[in-house]
Every structure is written in C-alpha cells, then in structure tokens.
Coordinates of C-alpha atoms and ligand atoms in Angstrom, one line a residue:
M1 CA -19.6 4.0 48.9
K2 CA -15.8 3.6 49.2
T3 CA -15.7 -0.2 48.6
I4 CA -15.8 -1.2 44.9
I5 CA -17.3 -4.7 44.9
E6 CA -16.8 -7.3 42.2
P7 CA -19.4 -6.6 39.6
F8 CA -20.5 -10.2 39.3
R9 CA -21.9 -13.1 41.2
I10 CA -20.4 -16.5 41.1
K11 CA -22.5 -19.3 39.5
S12 CA -19.9 -22.0 39.1
V13 CA -16.8 -22.7 41.1
E14 CA -13.6 -24.7 40.8
P15 CA -11.6 -26.0 43.8
I16 CA -8.2 -24.7 44.8
Y17 CA -5.9 -27.4 46.0
F18 CA -3.6 -26.5 48.9
T19 CA 0.0 -27.6 49.4
S20 CA 2.5 -27.1 52.3
R21 CA 5.7 -25.2 52.0
Q22 CA 7.6 -28.4 52.3
Q23 CA 5.6 -30.0 49.4
R24 CA 6.3 -26.9 47.3
E25 CA 10.0 -27.2 47.9
G26 CA 10.0 -30.6 46.2
L27 CA 7.6 -29.5 43.5
L28 CA 9.7 -26.4 42.6
Q29 CA 12.8 -28.5 42.4
K30 CA 11.1 -31.0 40.2
A31 CA 10.0 -28.1 38.0
H32 CA 13.6 -26.9 37.7
Y33 CA 12.7 -23.6 39.4
N34 CA 10.6 -22.6 36.3
P35 CA 6.9 -21.9 37.2
F36 CA 5.9 -22.8 33.6
L37 CA 6.9 -26.4 34.4
L38 CA 4.7 -26.7 37.5
N39 CA 1.4 -28.5 37.3
A40 CA -1.6 -26.1 37.6
R41 CA -3.0 -28.3 40.3
D42 CA 0.0 -27.6 42.5
V43 CA -0.6 -23.8 42.3
I44 CA -2.8 -22.1 44.9
I45 CA -3.2 -18.7 43.2
D46 CA -2.3 -18.8 39.5
L47 CA -1.1 -15.4 38.3
L48 CA 1.1 -16.8 35.5
T49 CA -1.0 -15.0 33.0
D50 CA -4.3 -13.2 32.3
S51 CA -4.4 -14.9 28.9
G52 CA -7.1 -17.4 28.3
T53 CA -7.8 -17.6 32.0
S54 CA -10.9 -15.4 32.3
A55 CA -14.2 -16.6 33.7
M56 CA -16.7 -16.4 30.9
S57 CA -20.1 -14.8 31.6
S58 CA -23.4 -16.7 31.5
E59 CA -24.1 -14.8 28.2
Q60 CA -20.9 -16.1 26.8
W61 CA -21.8 -19.7 27.8
A62 CA -25.2 -19.1 26.2
G63 CA -23.3 -18.0 23.1
I64 CA -21.3 -21.2 23.2
M65 CA -24.6 -23.2 22.8
R66 CA -25.6 -20.9 19.9
G67 CA -22.3 -21.5 18.0
D68 CA -22.9 -22.3 14.3
E69 CA -20.3 -24.9 13.4
S70 CA -20.7 -24.6 9.6
Y71 CA -17.4 -24.9 7.8
A72 CA -18.1 -21.9 5.7
G73 CA -20.2 -18.8 6.2
S74 CA -21.4 -19.6 9.7
E75 CA -23.7 -17.2 11.4
S76 CA -21.3 -17.0 14.3
F77 CA -18.6 -15.6 12.0
F78 CA -20.9 -12.8 10.8
R79 CA -21.7 -11.8 14.4
F80 CA -18.0 -11.9 15.3
E81 CA -17.1 -9.9 12.2
K82 CA -19.8 -7.3 12.9
V83 CA -18.7 -6.7 16.5
I84 CA -15.0 -6.3 15.4
K85 CA -15.9 -4.0 12.4
D86 CA -18.0 -1.8 14.8
L87 CA -15.2 -1.8 17.4
T88 CA -12.3 -1.0 15.1
G89 CA -13.9 0.6 12.1
M90 CA -11.8 -1.7 9.9
P91 CA -13.6 -3.4 7.0
Y92 CA -11.6 -6.7 6.9
V93 CA -11.6 -9.2 9.8
I94 CA -9.6 -12.4 9.9
P95 CA -10.2 -14.9 12.7
T96 CA -7.2 -16.8 14.1
H97 CA -6.7 -19.3 16.9
Q98 CA -4.8 -16.8 19.1
G99 CA -2.6 -13.7 19.0
R100 CA 0.6 -15.3 17.9
A101 CA -1.2 -16.9 14.9
S102 CA -2.2 -13.4 13.8
E103 CA 1.4 -12.3 14.3
K104 CA 2.8 -15.2 12.3
I105 CA 0.6 -14.5 9.4
L106 CA 1.0 -10.7 9.4
F107 CA 4.8 -10.8 9.8
T108 CA 5.2 -13.5 7.1
V109 CA 3.3 -11.1 4.7
I110 CA 4.8 -7.8 5.8
G111 CA 8.1 -8.7 7.6
G112 CA 11.2 -10.6 6.3
E113 CA 14.9 -10.3 5.9
G114 CA 16.3 -6.7 5.9
K115 CA 13.1 -5.2 7.4
C116 CA 12.4 -4.0 10.9
V117 CA 9.4 -3.6 13.1
I118 CA 9.4 -0.7 15.5
S119 CA 7.3 -0.7 18.7
N120 CA 6.9 0.9 22.1
T121 CA 7.7 -2.7 23.3
L122 CA 7.0 -5.9 21.4
F123 CA 5.8 -8.7 23.6
D124 CA 7.7 -12.0 23.7
T125 CA 5.7 -13.9 21.0
T126 CA 5.4 -10.8 18.9
R127 CA 9.2 -10.2 18.9
A128 CA 9.8 -13.9 18.3
N129 CA 7.5 -13.8 15.2
V130 CA 9.1 -10.6 13.9
E131 CA 12.5 -12.3 14.3
F132 CA 11.3 -15.6 12.9
S133 CA 10.3 -13.8 9.7
G134 CA 13.9 -12.6 9.4
A135 CA 13.1 -9.0 10.4
E136 CA 14.5 -7.1 13.4
G137 CA 12.4 -5.8 16.3
I138 CA 13.2 -2.4 17.7
D139 CA 11.6 -1.1 21.0
L140 CA 11.4 2.6 21.5
L141 CA 9.8 3.1 24.8
C142 CA 9.6 6.6 26.3
P143 CA 12.3 7.3 28.9
E144 CA 9.8 7.4 31.9
G145 CA 8.6 3.9 31.0
K146 CA 12.0 2.5 32.0
I147 CA 12.0 3.9 35.5
P148 CA 9.9 1.6 37.7
A149 CA 9.8 3.8 40.8
I150 CA 8.6 7.1 39.2
P151 CA 4.8 7.2 38.4
A152 CA 3.5 8.8 35.3
S153 CA 0.2 8.6 33.5
F154 CA 1.2 7.0 30.2
K155 CA 4.4 5.1 30.7
G156 CA 3.6 2.9 27.7
N157 CA 4.1 5.7 25.2
M158 CA 6.5 5.4 22.3
D159 CA 9.4 7.8 22.2
T160 CA 8.4 9.7 19.1
A161 CA 11.6 11.7 18.8
A162 CA 13.5 8.4 18.7
L163 CA 11.0 7.1 16.1
S164 CA 11.7 10.0 13.8
R165 CA 15.4 9.4 14.2
V166 CA 15.2 5.7 13.5
I167 CA 13.1 6.3 10.4
E168 CA 15.8 8.6 9.1
E169 CA 18.6 6.2 9.9
R170 CA 16.8 3.1 8.5
T171 CA 14.8 4.7 5.7
P172 CA 11.0 4.2 5.5
A173 CA 11.3 1.4 2.9
S174 CA 13.1 -0.9 5.3
I175 CA 10.4 -0.4 8.0
A176 CA 7.8 -3.1 7.7
M177 CA 5.5 -1.4 10.2
V178 CA 5.3 0.4 13.5
M179 CA 3.3 -1.6 16.1
I180 CA 1.9 0.0 19.2
T181 CA 1.2 -2.4 22.1
V182 CA -1.8 -1.4 24.2
T183 CA -1.4 -1.6 27.1
N184 CA 2.4 -2.2 27.1
N185 CA 2.6 -5.7 28.5
S186 CA 6.4 -6.1 28.8
G187 CA 6.7 -2.7 30.4
G188 CA 4.3 -2.9 33.3
G189 CA 0.9 -3.1 31.6
Q190 CA 1.2 0.7 31.2
P191 CA -1.2 2.6 28.9
V192 CA -0.4 4.6 25.8
S193 CA -2.1 8.0 25.5
M194 CA -4.3 8.9 22.6
A195 CA -2.0 11.9 21.9
N196 CA 0.9 9.5 21.5
I197 CA -1.0 7.2 19.2
R198 CA -2.1 10.2 17.1
E199 CA 1.5 11.5 16.9
V200 CA 2.9 8.1 15.9
S201 CA 0.3 7.7 13.3
R202 CA 1.1 11.2 11.9
I203 CA 4.8 10.4 11.6
C204 CA 4.0 7.0 10.0
K205 CA 1.6 8.6 7.4
Q206 CA 4.2 11.3 6.6
H207 CA 6.7 8.6 5.7
G208 CA 4.2 6.1 4.2
I209 CA 4.9 3.5 6.9
L210 CA 2.1 1.1 8.1
M211 CA 1.0 1.5 11.6
F212 CA -0.6 -1.4 13.6
I213 CA -2.0 -1.8 17.1
D214 CA -1.4 -4.9 19.2
A215 CA -4.8 -4.7 20.7
C216 CA -4.7 -7.4 23.4
R217 CA -5.7 -5.1 26.2
F218 CA -7.4 -2.3 24.3
A219 CA -10.3 -1.8 26.8
E220 CA -8.0 -1.4 29.8
N221 CA -5.9 1.1 27.8
C222 CA -9.1 3.0 26.8
Y223 CA -10.2 3.2 30.4
F224 CA -6.9 4.7 31.4
I225 CA -7.3 7.3 28.6
K226 CA -10.8 8.1 30.0
E227 CA -9.4 8.5 33.5
R228 CA -6.1 10.3 32.8
E229 CA -6.2 12.1 29.5
E230 CA -7.8 15.5 29.1
G231 CA -10.9 15.6 27.0
Y232 CA -12.0 12.0 27.4
A233 CA -13.8 12.0 30.8
H234 CA -17.2 12.1 29.1
T235 CA -16.5 9.8 26.1
T236 CA -17.7 6.2 26.2
I237 CA -15.1 3.4 26.1
A238 CA -16.5 2.3 22.7
N239 CA -15.9 5.8 21.2
I240 CA -12.4 6.0 22.7
A241 CA -11.6 2.6 21.2
K242 CA -13.0 3.7 17.8
E243 CA -10.8 6.8 17.8
L244 CA -7.8 4.7 18.9
F245 CA -8.2 2.2 16.1
S246 CA -9.0 5.0 13.6
Y247 CA -5.3 6.0 13.6
A248 CA -4.0 2.5 12.6
D249 CA -3.9 0.6 9.3
G250 CA -4.7 -2.6 11.2
C251 CA -4.5 -4.5 14.4
T252 CA -3.8 -7.9 15.8
M253 CA -5.5 -9.2 18.9
S254 CA -5.4 -12.1 21.2
A255 CA -9.0 -12.6 22.3
K256 CA -7.6 -14.4 25.3
K257 CA -7.2 -11.1 27.0
D258 CA -9.7 -8.3 26.6
A259 CA -12.4 -10.5 25.1
F260 CA -12.9 -12.7 28.1
A261 CA -12.3 -15.8 25.9
N262 CA -10.3 -18.9 26.6
I263 CA -9.0 -19.1 23.1
G264 CA -9.0 -17.0 19.9
G265 CA -7.7 -14.0 18.1
F266 CA -8.0 -11.9 15.0
I267 CA -6.4 -9.6 12.5
A268 CA -8.4 -6.5 11.4
L269 CA -7.3 -4.5 8.4
K270 CA -8.0 -1.6 6.2
D271 CA -6.1 -2.7 3.1
E272 CA -7.6 -5.2 0.7
T273 CA -4.3 -6.4 -0.8
I274 CA -2.7 -7.2 2.6
T275 CA -6.0 -8.9 3.6
E276 CA -5.9 -11.1 0.6
Q277 CA -2.3 -12.2 1.3
C278 CA -3.1 -12.8 4.9
R279 CA -6.2 -14.9 4.0
N280 CA -4.2 -17.0 1.6
L281 CA -1.8 -17.9 4.4
L282 CA -4.7 -18.4 6.9
I283 CA -6.2 -21.1 4.7
I284 CA -2.9 -23.0 4.8
T285 CA -2.1 -22.6 8.5
E286 CA -5.4 -21.9 10.4
G287 CA -8.5 -22.7 8.4
F288 CA -11.2 -21.3 6.1
P289 CA -11.5 -17.5 6.4
T290 CA -14.8 -17.7 8.3
Y291 CA -13.5 -19.7 11.2
G292 CA -9.7 -19.4 11.1
G293 CA -8.7 -22.0 13.6
L294 CA -11.7 -21.6 15.9
A295 CA -14.9 -23.3 16.5
G296 CA -18.1 -21.4 15.8
R297 CA -18.8 -21.3 19.5
D298 CA -15.5 -19.6 20.2
L299 CA -16.4 -16.9 17.7
E300 CA -19.6 -16.3 19.7
A301 CA -17.8 -16.1 23.0
I302 CA -15.4 -13.6 21.6
A303 CA -18.1 -11.4 20.0
I304 CA -20.0 -11.3 23.4
G305 CA -16.8 -10.8 25.4
L306 CA -15.6 -7.9 23.3
Q307 CA -18.8 -6.0 24.2
E308 CA -18.8 -7.0 27.9
I309 CA -15.2 -5.8 28.3
M310 CA -16.2 -2.2 27.5
E311 CA -18.6 -2.0 30.4
E312 CA -17.3 0.8 32.6
G313 CA -18.3 -0.8 35.9
Y314 CA -16.2 -3.8 35.1
L315 CA -13.2 -1.7 34.0
K316 CA -13.4 0.4 37.1
Y317 CA -13.4 -2.7 39.3
R318 CA -10.6 -4.3 37.2
I319 CA -8.2 -1.3 37.4
R320 CA -9.0 -0.6 41.0
S321 CA -8.4 -4.2 42.1
I322 CA -4.9 -4.1 40.7
A323 CA -4.2 -0.7 42.3
Y324 CA -5.3 -2.1 45.6
I325 CA -2.3 -4.5 45.7
G326 CA 0.0 -1.6 44.9
E327 CA -1.3 0.3 47.9
K328 CA -0.6 -2.7 50.2
L329 CA 2.9 -3.0 48.8
D330 CA 3.5 0.7 49.4
E331 CA 3.0 0.2 53.2
Y332 CA 6.2 -1.8 53.2
G333 CA 8.1 0.1 50.6
I334 CA 8.2 -2.9 48.3
P335 CA 9.5 -1.9 44.8
Y336 CA 7.1 -2.3 41.8
I337 CA 6.4 -0.5 38.6
K338 CA 4.4 2.6 39.5
P339 CA 1.6 3.2 39.0
T340 CA 0.1 -0.3 38.8
G341 CA -0.9 -1.4 35.3
G342 CA -4.1 -2.6 33.8
H343 CA -3.9 -6.4 34.1
A344 CA -1.0 -7.0 36.5
V345 CA 1.4 -5.9 39.2
Y346 CA 5.0 -5.9 38.1
L347 CA 7.5 -6.3 41.0
D348 CA 10.9 -4.6 40.4
A349 CA 13.0 -7.7 41.0
K350 CA 16.3 -5.8 40.5
A351 CA 15.5 -3.6 43.5
F352 CA 13.5 -6.3 45.4
M353 CA 16.4 -8.9 45.2
D354 CA 19.2 -6.3 45.1
H355 CA 21.7 -8.8 46.5
I356 CA 21.4 -11.0 43.4
P357 CA 23.3 -9.9 40.3
V358 CA 21.4 -9.8 37.0
H359 CA 23.2 -12.8 35.5
E360 CA 21.9 -14.8 38.5
Y361 CA 18.3 -13.9 37.4
P362 CA 16.8 -12.0 40.3
G363 CA 13.4 -12.1 38.7
Q364 CA 13.4 -15.9 38.4
V365 CA 14.5 -16.1 42.1
L366 CA 11.7 -13.8 43.2
S367 CA 9.1 -15.8 41.1
S368 CA 10.4 -19.0 42.7
A369 CA 10.2 -17.5 46.2
L370 CA 6.5 -16.4 45.7
Y371 CA 5.7 -20.0 44.8
L372 CA 7.6 -21.4 47.7
E373 CA 6.2 -19.0 50.3
G374 CA 2.6 -19.0 49.2
G375 CA 2.0 -21.2 46.2
I376 CA 1.6 -18.2 43.9
R377 CA 2.6 -18.6 40.3
S378 CA 4.0 -15.5 38.5
V379 CA 6.2 -15.0 35.5
E380 CA 9.7 -13.4 35.1
I381 CA 9.9 -10.6 32.6
G382 CA 13.5 -9.8 32.5
S383 CA 16.8 -11.5 31.5
V384 CA 15.3 -15.0 31.3
M385 CA 12.5 -13.9 28.9
F386 CA 14.4 -11.3 26.9
G387 CA 18.1 -11.9 27.6
K388 CA 20.5 -12.5 24.7
Y389 CA 24.1 -13.5 24.6
G390 CA 26.9 -11.3 23.3
T391 CA 29.6 -12.8 21.0
D392 CA 31.8 -13.4 24.1
G393 CA 28.9 -15.4 25.7
S394 CA 28.1 -12.7 28.2
L395 CA 24.5 -11.9 29.1
I396 CA 22.9 -8.9 27.4
S397 CA 20.0 -7.8 29.6
P398 CA 16.8 -5.9 28.9
P399 CA 16.3 -2.6 30.8
M400 CA 14.3 -4.0 33.6
E401 CA 14.1 -7.2 35.7
L402 CA 10.4 -7.7 36.5
V403 CA 8.1 -10.3 38.0
R404 CA 4.6 -10.1 36.7
L405 CA 1.6 -11.1 38.7
A406 CA -1.2 -11.1 36.1
F407 CA -4.7 -11.4 37.2
P408 CA -7.2 -13.5 35.3
R409 CA -10.4 -11.6 34.6
R410 CA -13.4 -12.1 37.0
V411 CA -11.6 -15.1 38.6
Y412 CA -10.2 -14.1 42.0
T413 CA -12.0 -12.2 44.8
Q414 CA -10.6 -9.6 47.2
S415 CA -9.6 -12.2 49.8
H416 CA -7.4 -13.9 47.2
I417 CA -5.8 -10.6 46.5
D418 CA -5.3 -9.9 50.2
Y419 CA -3.5 -13.3 50.4
V420 CA -1.3 -12.4 47.5
A421 CA -0.2 -9.2 49.1
E422 CA 0.6 -11.0 52.4
V423 CA 2.8 -13.5 50.6
I424 CA 4.7 -10.8 48.7
V425 CA 5.3 -9.0 52.0
E426 CA 6.5 -12.2 53.7
V427 CA 9.0 -12.9 50.8
Y428 CA 10.2 -9.3 51.0
K429 CA 11.0 -9.7 54.7
R430 CA 12.9 -12.8 54.0
R431 CA 14.4 -11.8 50.7
K432 CA 18.1 -12.2 51.8
E433 CA 17.5 -15.9 52.4
Y434 CA 17.2 -16.4 48.7
G435 CA 20.3 -16.9 46.4
G436 CA 20.8 -16.8 42.7
L437 CA 20.0 -19.3 39.9
K438 CA 21.9 -20.6 36.9
I439 CA 20.5 -22.0 33.7
T440 CA 21.1 -25.7 33.0
Y441 CA 18.9 -26.0 29.9
E442 CA 17.5 -23.6 27.4
S443 CA 15.9 -23.6 23.9
P444 CA 17.1 -21.3 21.2
M445 CA 13.8 -19.3 21.1
L446 CA 11.4 -18.2 23.8
R447 CA 13.6 -19.9 26.3
H448 CA 11.6 -18.8 29.3
F449 CA 8.9 -21.4 28.6
T450 CA 11.1 -24.4 29.0
A451 CA 14.4 -23.3 30.6
Q452 CA 15.6 -25.3 33.6
F453 CA 17.5 -23.8 36.5
E454 CA 19.6 -24.9 39.4
L455 CA 20.4 -23.1 42.7
I456 CA 23.9 -21.6 42.7
Ligands
F0G501 N1 0.7 -9.5 22.3 C1 0.7 -9.2 23.6 C2 0.8 -7.8 24.1 C3 0.5 -10.3 24.5 O1 0.5 -10.0 25.8 C4 0.4 -11.6 24.0 C5 0.2 -12.7 24.9 C6 0.4 -11.8 22.6 C7 0.5 -10.7 21.8 C8 0.2 -13.2 22.0 O2 -1.1 -13.6 22.2 O3 -0.9 -15.7 23.7 O4 -2.9 -15.3 22.2 O5 -0.7 -15.9 21.2 N2 0.5 -12.6 26.1 C9 0.3 -13.7 27.1 C10 0.8 -13.1 28.4 C11 0.7 -15.0 26.8 O6 0.9 -14.0 29.4 O7 1.0 -11.9 28.6 P1 -1.4 -15.2 22.3

C-alpha cells in the first residue's frame, strides 16, 4: 500500500478554536508580532514546538496512575532508571524537570569562565546555559548543513576537520566538552551519521576531551541512520541507539521530545565523580536524586514513552508525514531546508522573503504571515533567536534565517497537514505584500521568547 496511515486511533480529543483573518490581525498586533506572546486558544494549528506537546498513549496514561509518589526510592524511579540504562548503556541516571535543567547542572559542573563547548549546533537554551556558566559556545556544522537548497543525507554532521583545528588552537584543557545534538534542531532537524559520531568520539578520546550527546530527538536520528547509512538497514532502532550512545561519556535529554512526555528530562553519565557533582547540584535546584523535579507519574510516562518512540512503524509514519509537506512545497518551488528533517519543516525565510533584508527579520515576518493567513503558529530560528550586536550596534546574524514548523507527536492528522501546506502556498503567492519588522523591546538573553516588534 502506498498510503502510510497514522499508526494510532484517537481516544480523546481537544477542540480547535477558529478565528477569522481580521481577528488574527488584531491578535497579532496585540502580541507585538511575536507568536510566543499569542494565547494558544487563538491558534488554529500550533507548530510552535514539538516539545512537551505530544499526545501520550493509553499505556502512558496507565503509567500515570501507577506512579509511585514516594519522596525517596520510588518504584517509578527504578523503572525510569532501568529503561535509560538499557537505552544508553550508561550506569548513572539523573532525572530533571526538563532539558535545560540538565544543561544548567552539567555546564555549572563542567563549564565556566575560560572554557568552551564545541557542538555541531547548540540549541538556544543549551547555548544560553553554556554562556551563563561563563563558557563560550562554538558551532562547527559541516559545510553542507549551511546550504538549505542542497539535499544531503547527514546535514547535521560536525565538521571534524574544523574540530581538530579548534582543539589545536584552543588546547584540550580549555574545552569543557564536545556536544553533538541529534538531530540538529537549529539546523533543520537534520541527522548526524554514526560515522560522524564515531569520528568525533575518536578525536575527543585522542585529546582526553569529554563527549556528550544532546539526545532530545535520538530516535528520529537513529531512524535516519537505519534508512540512510550503510550497514544499518537490518539493525533495530534500540541497537542503533545503543551504539550511538556507546561513543559518548554522557548525554542530556529533554523527555518532552523523543519520550512522548509533556514534561521531564535527564542526564545519563559514565563517570562517577561528575555524577556526584551533578547530584549535589540537583538536590539544591531540582529535588532528591530519585525524582529530580518530577512527579513519580512523570517518571513512568517517560519510561514508557522512551520505549514506544523506538517502534519502527511510528518512526516511519513520523518521518514520512514531515517529508509529505516538503513534497507539497516542491510543487511551488517554495524554499525550505532539504531534505525535510525529523520533527519539523524549516522554511528558508531569506529566500522566501527575499525582498526583506536580514536586519528587518524576514523569518519573523514569515512566521507572522503564517499566523495571519491561516492561524498557524511557527517559530523563527534566525536573527531574532541567535542574532547578536557588534560593538558598533550592528546586527551579527547566524548563517541561516529559518522558520520552523515543528510537529507535535501523534497530534495532527493528514488533513491538518494538508491545510498547513495550503497556507504556506498562499503566503508564498502573496509574499511581496509583507514588509519588514523592527524590535521595540528585547531581553538580554533568549530574547526571542519575549521580544516585541513593530511594522516598519
Ligand atoms: N536541546 C535541544 C536540541 C532542544 O531542542 C531543546 C528544546 C533543549 C535542548 C531544551 O529542552 O525545552 O526541555 O528545556 N527545544 C524546544 C524546541 C524548546 O522548541 O525545540 P527543554
């Protein structure tokens, strides 16, 4: 059969509230042209993030009822710990309330003034936590990862030649760790190959540098390895994951992504000393080591979700449903990062809104237009999210201006996706009607969450 159907039935539904274009005009203005400032009720299709927005399974809801809420040594923790040990092969597991809590703890222990963290690409909160510790974040994405229009199998790979060069320049002692993000969220949800992870690990070991995985979307990455990398076609996702984690000294994870959970995260580690330092911080900031900022029921939902996510029927449907949008966009020559990624479609806003200069934020304009036209909420990943100012006050831009449409897991059906494609096409046809934006308010860190804009 050609049609890949959603591998689930729907047991419980939530209403979508509809708005008119005219209403959205007012709502967008009130939200200062920043989709983060919209009320969720005023959004028709919410593709702001795939984080914490998954539909849990009946098994996960059953797990919620089983949750053991003991302060210390709860059964739910031991189930959670076992699943993560089996998945990663790492002996130490620290629960946290979400990914950035893991990052805060880890970089407080390992980062700091005078150090740097090297990555294929650090995501926004990860970079912010590196910088907050006093360390510097350095992204070394492979060259093909920076060209949206040219497809390649593993555009999330790290540039290993650049890695060797930077290690030589900086000296190993000044490098807190190398962190590989799978899939590469800021760069199109693109996967990293096993060969690349192996090579990065080899270079790190040679210089005595720690290597970590940001494992938010590990299962999607493993599925791409199975599909695209030689030698993995007959390996199970669990075994691919085990190999992937075997190259690292530890990992951080936001369970809000590839664990189908609405909240949660963890750090998994091989080193006992680092674990002890992390646990000491955990007790101050998150909670006792057997719950770490979560309820027992959350630990259950995560443990079950981490197993469900590795089902190949699910991953096949997941990756295919994102690629399906890409095919629709191809019919109109709409620019996006090719191929489509694991959890999202990334429109190339620089090419899409090519009449708007980068300092007028083409990504933010496109994101606003998608809301105005069809009530779709997306997120800018470009100069608003990652832009910095030079000493003369001019904008320093990241390599790409993107708009991400991230799909919550198991939430939207094919007709929702068809609608999204229609709206993108409509905005594309009318793109010249949209003008630039300027910032009227911004915070010193992670400004995209709260920034306010005005039409120029
Ligand atoms: N690392 C990556 C690669 C992420 O995508 C995220 C979150 C985090 C770390 C932090 O995890 O949200 O649980 O604290 N990304 C979300 C997103 C927010 O929309 O992509 P968190």
